[in-house]
mmCIF file of C-alpha atoms in Angstrom:
data_model
loop_
_atom_site.group_PDB
_atom_site.id
_atom_site.type_symbol
_atom_site.label_atom_id
_atom_site.label_comp_id
_atom_site.label_asym_id
_atom_site.label_seq_id
_atom_site.Cartn_x
_atom_site.Cartn_y
_atom_site.Cartn_z
ATOM 1 C CA MET A 9 15.239 34.164 28.838
ATOM 2 C CA GLU A 10 13.070 31.267 29.916
ATOM 3 C CA ARG A 11 12.912 28.354 27.571
ATOM 4 C CA LYS A 12 9.494 27.024 26.695
ATOM 5 C CA ALA A 13 8.945 23.525 27.952
ATOM 6 C CA LYS A 14 8.603 21.008 25.154
ATOM 7 C CA ILE A 15 5.430 18.947 25.214
ATOM 8 C CA PRO A 16 6.186 15.227 24.729
ATOM 9 C CA PHE A 17 4.927 14.034 21.344
ATOM 10 C CA GLY A 18 3.623 17.555 20.705
ATOM 11 C CA ASN A 19 5.184 17.719 17.252
ATOM 12 C CA PHE A 20 3.804 14.280 16.389
ATOM 13 C CA PHE A 21 0.218 15.216 17.237
ATOM 14 C CA GLU A 22 0.594 18.527 15.407
ATOM 15 C CA GLN A 23 1.671 16.715 12.249
ATOM 16 C CA LEU A 24 -1.076 14.126 12.706
ATOM 17 C CA GLY A 25 -3.548 16.983 12.878
ATOM 18 C CA GLN A 26 -2.165 18.406 9.642
ATOM 19 C CA VAL A 27 -2.629 15.083 7.854
ATOM 20 C CA TYR A 28 -6.159 14.736 9.255
ATOM 21 C CA ASP A 29 -7.039 18.262 8.118
ATOM 22 C CA LEU A 30 -5.661 17.549 4.646
ATOM 23 C CA ALA A 31 -7.695 14.329 4.459
ATOM 24 C CA ILE A 32 -10.929 16.145 5.365
ATOM 25 C CA LYS A 33 -10.267 18.892 2.807
ATOM 26 C CA GLY A 34 -9.315 16.299 0.175
ATOM 27 C CA PHE A 35 -12.504 14.267 0.589
ATOM 28 C CA LYS A 36 -14.634 17.428 0.581
ATOM 29 C CA ALA A 37 -12.949 18.518 -2.643
ATOM 30 C CA LEU A 38 -14.055 15.265 -4.308
ATOM 31 C CA PHE A 39 -17.666 16.470 -4.221
ATOM 32 C CA LYS A 40 -16.998 20.002 -5.444
ATOM 33 C CA ARG A 41 -17.142 21.178 -9.039
ATOM 34 C CA PRO A 42 -15.215 21.108 -11.210
ATOM 35 C CA PHE A 43 -13.530 17.775 -10.598
ATOM 36 C CA GLU A 44 -10.079 17.560 -12.179
ATOM 37 C CA LYS A 45 -10.732 14.638 -14.541
ATOM 38 C CA ARG A 46 -7.512 15.118 -16.487
ATOM 39 C CA ASN A 47 -5.363 14.992 -13.354
ATOM 40 C CA PHE A 48 -7.373 12.010 -12.104
ATOM 41 C CA ILE A 49 -6.793 9.991 -15.285
ATOM 42 C CA GLN A 50 -3.116 10.940 -15.260
ATOM 43 C CA GLN A 51 -2.791 9.705 -11.665
ATOM 44 C CA LEU A 52 -4.580 6.455 -12.510
ATOM 45 C CA GLU A 53 -1.920 5.838 -15.148
ATOM 46 C CA GLU A 54 0.961 6.927 -12.909
ATOM 47 C CA ILE A 55 -0.120 4.916 -9.857
ATOM 48 C CA GLY A 56 -1.579 1.902 -11.608
ATOM 49 C CA VAL A 57 -0.251 1.247 -15.098
ATOM 50 C CA ASN A 58 3.275 2.523 -14.503
ATOM 51 C CA SER A 59 3.568 0.452 -11.308
ATOM 52 C CA LEU A 60 2.760 -2.851 -13.018
ATOM 53 C CA PRO A 61 6.390 -3.844 -13.796
ATOM 54 C CA VAL A 62 7.653 -3.379 -10.227
ATOM 55 C CA VAL A 63 4.544 -5.005 -8.747
ATOM 56 C CA SER A 64 4.855 -7.942 -11.147
ATOM 57 C CA LEU A 65 8.466 -8.614 -10.180
ATOM 58 C CA THR A 66 7.798 -8.117 -6.473
ATOM 59 C CA ALA A 67 4.751 -10.406 -6.442
ATOM 60 C CA ALA A 68 6.371 -13.105 -8.584
ATOM 61 C CA PHE A 69 9.501 -13.442 -6.477
ATOM 62 C CA GLY A 70 7.509 -12.966 -3.261
ATOM 63 C CA GLY A 71 5.372 -15.948 -4.262
ATOM 64 C CA LEU A 72 8.418 -17.986 -5.213
ATOM 65 C CA VAL A 73 10.180 -17.288 -1.909
ATOM 66 C CA PHE A 74 7.055 -17.963 0.146
ATOM 67 C CA GLY A 75 6.486 -21.194 -1.780
ATOM 68 C CA LEU A 76 10.127 -22.179 -1.182
ATOM 69 C CA GLN A 77 9.960 -21.582 2.584
ATOM 70 C CA THR A 78 6.610 -23.368 2.908
ATOM 71 C CA TYR A 79 7.936 -26.366 0.998
ATOM 72 C CA ILE A 80 11.057 -26.541 3.180
ATOM 73 C CA ALA A 81 9.058 -26.242 6.421
ATOM 74 C CA LEU A 82 6.556 -28.970 5.497
ATOM 75 C CA HIS A 83 9.192 -31.311 4.055
ATOM 76 C CA ARG A 84 11.511 -30.911 7.047
ATOM 77 C CA TYR A 85 9.130 -30.780 10.005
ATOM 78 C CA VAL A 86 6.003 -32.622 8.820
ATOM 79 C CA GLY A 87 7.497 -35.130 6.434
ATOM 80 C CA PRO A 88 7.887 -35.948 2.743
ATOM 81 C CA GLY A 89 4.549 -35.965 0.957
ATOM 82 C CA SER A 90 3.040 -33.214 3.090
ATOM 83 C CA GLU A 91 4.157 -30.495 0.688
ATOM 84 C CA ALA A 92 0.830 -30.698 -1.158
ATOM 85 C CA GLN A 93 -0.825 -29.275 1.959
ATOM 86 C CA GLY A 94 1.062 -25.999 1.486
ATOM 87 C CA GLY A 95 -1.178 -24.545 -1.220
ATOM 88 C CA SER A 96 -3.693 -23.077 1.207
ATOM 89 C CA ILE A 97 -0.944 -21.786 3.524
ATOM 90 C CA ILE A 98 0.744 -20.033 0.626
ATOM 91 C CA ALA A 99 -2.472 -18.510 -0.758
ATOM 92 C CA VAL A 100 -3.732 -17.262 2.608
ATOM 93 C CA GLY A 101 -0.365 -15.889 3.712
ATOM 94 C CA LEU A 102 0.196 -14.088 0.441
ATOM 95 C CA CYS A 103 -3.264 -12.542 0.092
ATOM 96 C CA ARG A 104 -3.765 -11.536 3.730
ATOM 97 C CA GLU A 105 -0.285 -10.344 4.640
ATOM 98 C CA LEU A 106 2.657 -10.447 2.275
ATOM 99 C CA ILE A 107 1.307 -8.988 -0.969
ATOM 100 C CA PRO A 108 -0.615 -6.030 0.546
ATOM 101 C CA ILE A 109 2.512 -5.034 2.474
ATOM 102 C CA LEU A 110 4.902 -5.485 -0.467
ATOM 103 C CA VAL A 111 2.642 -3.622 -2.876
ATOM 104 C CA GLY A 112 2.106 -0.848 -0.317
ATOM 105 C CA LEU A 113 5.838 -0.435 0.251
ATOM 106 C CA MET A 114 6.650 -0.518 -3.471
ATOM 107 C CA VAL A 115 3.971 2.044 -4.303
ATOM 108 C CA ALA A 116 5.065 4.219 -1.366
ATOM 109 C CA GLY A 117 8.622 4.196 -2.680
ATOM 110 C CA ARG A 118 7.749 4.742 -6.328
ATOM 111 C CA VAL A 119 4.550 6.808 -6.294
ATOM 112 C CA GLY A 120 4.597 8.457 -2.861
ATOM 113 C CA SER A 121 8.029 9.925 -3.487
ATOM 114 C CA SER A 122 6.923 11.105 -6.927
ATOM 115 C CA MET A 123 3.887 12.868 -5.453
ATOM 116 C CA THR A 124 6.033 14.648 -2.888
ATOM 117 C CA ALA A 125 8.682 15.684 -5.395
ATOM 118 C CA GLU A 126 6.141 16.959 -7.911
ATOM 119 C CA ILE A 127 4.013 18.943 -5.451
ATOM 120 C CA GLY A 128 7.089 20.091 -3.522
ATOM 121 C CA THR A 129 8.657 21.459 -6.710
ATOM 122 C CA MET A 130 5.424 23.290 -7.491
ATOM 123 C CA LYS A 131 5.467 24.741 -3.973
ATOM 124 C CA ILE A 132 9.102 25.896 -4.210
ATOM 125 C CA THR A 133 8.625 27.439 -7.664
ATOM 126 C CA GLU A 134 5.451 29.227 -6.459
ATOM 127 C CA GLN A 135 3.198 27.427 -8.934
ATOM 128 C CA ILE A 136 0.786 26.634 -6.100
ATOM 129 C CA ASP A 137 0.613 30.332 -5.250
ATOM 130 C CA ALA A 138 -0.203 30.979 -8.900
ATOM 131 C CA LEU A 139 -3.044 28.447 -8.722
ATOM 132 C CA MET A 140 -4.476 30.196 -5.685
ATOM 133 C CA SER A 141 -4.218 33.595 -7.387
ATOM 134 C CA LEU A 142 -6.294 32.195 -10.263
ATOM 135 C CA GLY A 143 -8.970 31.069 -7.826
ATOM 136 C CA ALA A 144 -8.143 27.343 -8.039
ATOM 137 C CA SER A 145 -7.917 25.206 -4.912
ATOM 138 C CA PRO A 146 -4.550 23.411 -4.534
ATOM 139 C CA VAL A 147 -6.289 20.654 -2.594
ATOM 140 C CA GLY A 148 -8.950 20.178 -5.257
ATOM 141 C CA PHE A 149 -6.461 20.417 -8.120
ATOM 142 C CA LEU A 150 -3.589 18.358 -6.685
ATOM 143 C CA VAL A 151 -4.646 16.343 -3.640
ATOM 144 C CA ALA A 152 -8.172 15.073 -4.395
ATOM 145 C CA PRO A 153 -7.295 13.362 -7.733
ATOM 146 C CA ARG A 154 -4.330 11.627 -6.094
ATOM 147 C CA ILE A 155 -6.408 10.400 -3.153
ATOM 148 C CA ILE A 156 -9.176 8.862 -5.242
ATOM 149 C CA ALA A 157 -6.698 7.405 -7.764
ATOM 150 C CA SER A 158 -4.737 5.752 -4.934
ATOM 151 C CA LEU A 159 -7.912 4.371 -3.380
ATOM 152 C CA ILE A 160 -8.761 2.739 -6.708
ATOM 153 C CA MET A 161 -5.408 1.591 -8.029
ATOM 154 C CA VAL A 162 -3.597 0.266 -4.921
ATOM 155 C CA PRO A 163 -6.303 -2.406 -4.291
ATOM 156 C CA CYS A 164 -6.255 -3.236 -8.017
ATOM 157 C CA LEU A 165 -2.485 -3.649 -7.919
ATOM 158 C CA THR A 166 -2.819 -5.802 -4.804
ATOM 159 C CA LEU A 167 -5.381 -8.069 -6.469
ATOM 160 C CA TYR A 168 -3.096 -8.350 -9.497
ATOM 161 C CA GLY A 169 -0.185 -9.132 -7.174
ATOM 162 C CA ASP A 170 -2.255 -11.844 -5.454
ATOM 163 C CA VAL A 171 -2.750 -13.668 -8.740
ATOM 164 C CA ILE A 172 0.908 -13.396 -9.764
ATOM 165 C CA SER A 173 2.226 -14.456 -6.345
ATOM 166 C CA ILE A 174 -0.119 -17.426 -5.970
ATOM 167 C CA PHE A 175 1.007 -18.647 -9.379
ATOM 168 C CA GLY A 176 4.615 -18.141 -8.245
ATOM 169 C CA GLY A 177 4.045 -20.364 -5.202
ATOM 170 C CA TYR A 178 2.305 -22.936 -7.400
ATOM 171 C CA ALA A 179 5.140 -22.842 -9.944
ATOM 172 C CA TYR A 180 7.809 -23.536 -7.328
ATOM 173 C CA ASN A 181 5.983 -26.418 -5.662
ATOM 174 C CA VAL A 182 4.308 -28.120 -8.618
ATOM 175 C CA ILE A 183 6.559 -27.283 -11.575
ATOM 176 C CA PHE A 184 9.982 -27.093 -9.906
ATOM 177 C CA MET A 185 9.582 -29.556 -6.997
ATOM 178 C CA ASN A 186 7.079 -31.998 -8.589
ATOM 179 C CA VAL A 187 4.464 -31.723 -5.836
ATOM 180 C CA ASN A 188 1.213 -33.514 -6.736
ATOM 181 C CA HIS A 189 -0.772 -31.058 -8.843
ATOM 182 C CA ARG A 190 -4.250 -32.364 -7.983
ATOM 183 C CA LEU A 191 -3.694 -32.467 -4.208
ATOM 184 C CA TYR A 192 -2.096 -29.029 -4.243
ATOM 185 C CA ILE A 193 -5.089 -27.464 -6.029
ATOM 186 C CA GLN A 194 -7.637 -29.367 -3.897
ATOM 187 C CA ASN A 195 -6.075 -28.231 -0.626
ATOM 188 C CA THR A 196 -5.823 -24.665 -1.867
ATOM 189 C CA LEU A 197 -9.500 -24.518 -2.851
ATOM 190 C CA LYS A 198 -10.589 -26.321 0.328
ATOM 191 C CA TYR A 199 -9.147 -23.856 2.841
ATOM 192 C CA PHE A 200 -8.675 -20.661 0.839
ATOM 193 C CA GLU A 201 -11.642 -18.275 1.194
ATOM 194 C CA MET A 202 -12.698 -15.032 -0.442
ATOM 195 C CA GLY A 203 -12.509 -13.419 2.977
ATOM 196 C CA ASP A 204 -8.731 -13.807 2.786
ATOM 197 C CA VAL A 205 -8.686 -11.782 -0.432
ATOM 198 C CA SER A 206 -11.100 -9.207 1.016
ATOM 199 C CA ALA A 207 -8.888 -8.685 4.076
ATOM 200 C CA GLY A 208 -5.906 -7.931 1.855
ATOM 201 C CA LEU A 209 -7.924 -5.533 -0.305
ATOM 202 C CA ILE A 210 -9.172 -3.621 2.746
ATOM 203 C CA LYS A 211 -5.567 -3.247 3.864
ATOM 204 C CA ALA A 212 -4.607 -2.055 0.382
ATOM 205 C CA LEU A 213 -7.394 0.542 0.519
ATOM 206 C CA VAL A 214 -6.014 1.917 3.790
ATOM 207 C CA PHE A 215 -2.433 1.804 2.500
ATOM 208 C CA GLY A 216 -3.431 3.692 -0.642
ATOM 209 C CA LEU A 217 -4.986 6.437 1.463
ATOM 210 C CA VAL A 218 -1.851 6.645 3.621
ATOM 211 C CA ILE A 219 0.465 6.870 0.604
ATOM 212 C CA SER A 220 -1.485 9.651 -1.098
ATOM 213 C CA LEU A 221 -2.042 11.690 2.062
ATOM 214 C CA VAL A 222 1.555 11.480 3.267
ATOM 215 C CA GLY A 223 2.938 12.213 -0.202
ATOM 216 C CA CYS A 224 0.716 15.269 -0.714
ATOM 217 C CA TRP A 225 1.218 16.496 2.872
ATOM 218 C CA GLN A 226 4.987 16.414 2.591
ATOM 219 C CA GLY A 227 4.894 18.049 -0.834
ATOM 220 C CA LEU A 228 2.694 20.920 0.318
ATOM 221 C CA GLY A 229 4.941 21.465 3.327
ATOM 222 C CA ALA A 230 8.242 21.426 1.407
ATOM 223 C CA GLU A 231 10.429 24.482 1.811
ATOM 224 C CA GLY A 232 14.079 25.435 1.446
ATOM 225 C CA GLY A 233 14.692 24.952 -2.269
ATOM 226 C CA ALA A 234 15.849 21.721 -3.927
ATOM 227 C CA GLU A 235 17.370 20.469 -0.677
ATOM 228 C CA GLY A 236 14.024 20.897 1.077
ATOM 229 C CA VAL A 237 12.234 18.945 -1.637
ATOM 230 C CA GLY A 238 14.791 16.144 -1.225
ATOM 231 C CA ARG A 239 14.223 16.037 2.538
ATOM 232 C CA ALA A 240 10.458 16.006 2.078
ATOM 233 C CA THR A 241 10.679 13.178 -0.458
ATOM 234 C CA THR A 242 12.814 11.062 1.857
ATOM 235 C CA LYS A 243 10.544 11.738 4.821
ATOM 236 C CA SER A 244 7.494 10.881 2.739
ATOM 237 C CA VAL A 245 8.774 7.397 1.892
ATOM 238 C CA VAL A 246 9.938 6.691 5.456
ATOM 239 C CA VAL A 247 6.741 7.913 7.139
ATOM 240 C CA ALA A 248 4.451 6.124 4.671
ATOM 241 C CA SER A 249 6.408 2.845 4.919
ATOM 242 C CA ILE A 250 6.506 2.828 8.723
ATOM 243 C CA THR A 251 2.819 3.751 8.914
ATOM 244 C CA ILE A 252 1.937 0.887 6.561
ATOM 245 C CA LEU A 253 3.839 -1.632 8.699
ATOM 246 C CA ILE A 254 2.217 -0.368 11.906
ATOM 247 C CA LEU A 255 -1.302 -0.270 10.466
ATOM 248 C CA ASN A 256 -0.852 -3.753 9.004
ATOM 249 C CA TYR A 257 -0.465 -5.202 12.505
ATOM 250 C CA PHE A 258 -3.539 -3.475 13.885
ATOM 251 C CA LEU A 259 -5.646 -4.352 10.840
ATOM 252 C CA SER A 260 -4.548 -7.998 11.050
ATOM 253 C CA GLN A 261 -5.406 -8.056 14.748
ATOM 254 C CA MET A 262 -8.799 -6.498 14.040
ATOM 255 C CA PHE A 263 -9.623 -9.055 11.333
ATOM 256 C CA GLU A 264 -8.591 -11.869 13.670
ATOM 257 C CA LEU A 265 -10.808 -10.570 16.464
ATOM 258 C CA LEU A 266 -13.756 -10.190 14.097
ATOM 259 C CA GLN A 267 -13.242 -13.723 12.814
ATOM 260 C CA VAL A 268 -13.050 -15.119 16.341
ATOM 261 C CA GLY A 269 -16.129 -13.145 17.307
ATOM 262 C CA VAL A 270 -18.072 -14.621 14.428
#
């Protein structure tokens, strides 16, 4: 028997097509009646409210560490007294890069895995087949509420993380290391712009879409019993996390080119 030649990256593009198809169906389902308000509100709570503790800890210690490293770099390589210049560096770095990535990865690990496990269990136990037999759309019932909830709550969590992390950087420099309070605030306000916050929120919007799509896609494709659900959950977290890191680079490069162009 002749073996079929494998097309390089064929499986990758096939899976990419599946995610794209799910995204199109999910967005179309948002405009169809009835909209699953109960599921939507439940997902807002699951993605947003229940993620506040882990986001708070991540943002607080992320801000502290970033403030620590900025203080050390300025004190060592610029000179004592220059630490007050670090406020703007800390705020811009946190809002444009660090916090959107950390929040995206935390939500992917906590919420993305939960989405996959929940939908995957429904798939294995034939609950999705039961929905279809009752005339309900699995995409409209399960996927659409998760997509719109992620698009709303991940940017909100990122904005919340920005505030917590900036205060963490301020606390380390001003409270712990006795950096001049007035100069620190002045330099932060002088160079920190709303565009830095907007860039991070746009990233969070994209990351939220990635998390919900990958989580739902892996859940709907789960097969092979409990072991299959476990594999799908693991793959969901890995794929979403890697995608977030890759997209972060390209989005950062795009924002830089747009800024240079202006």
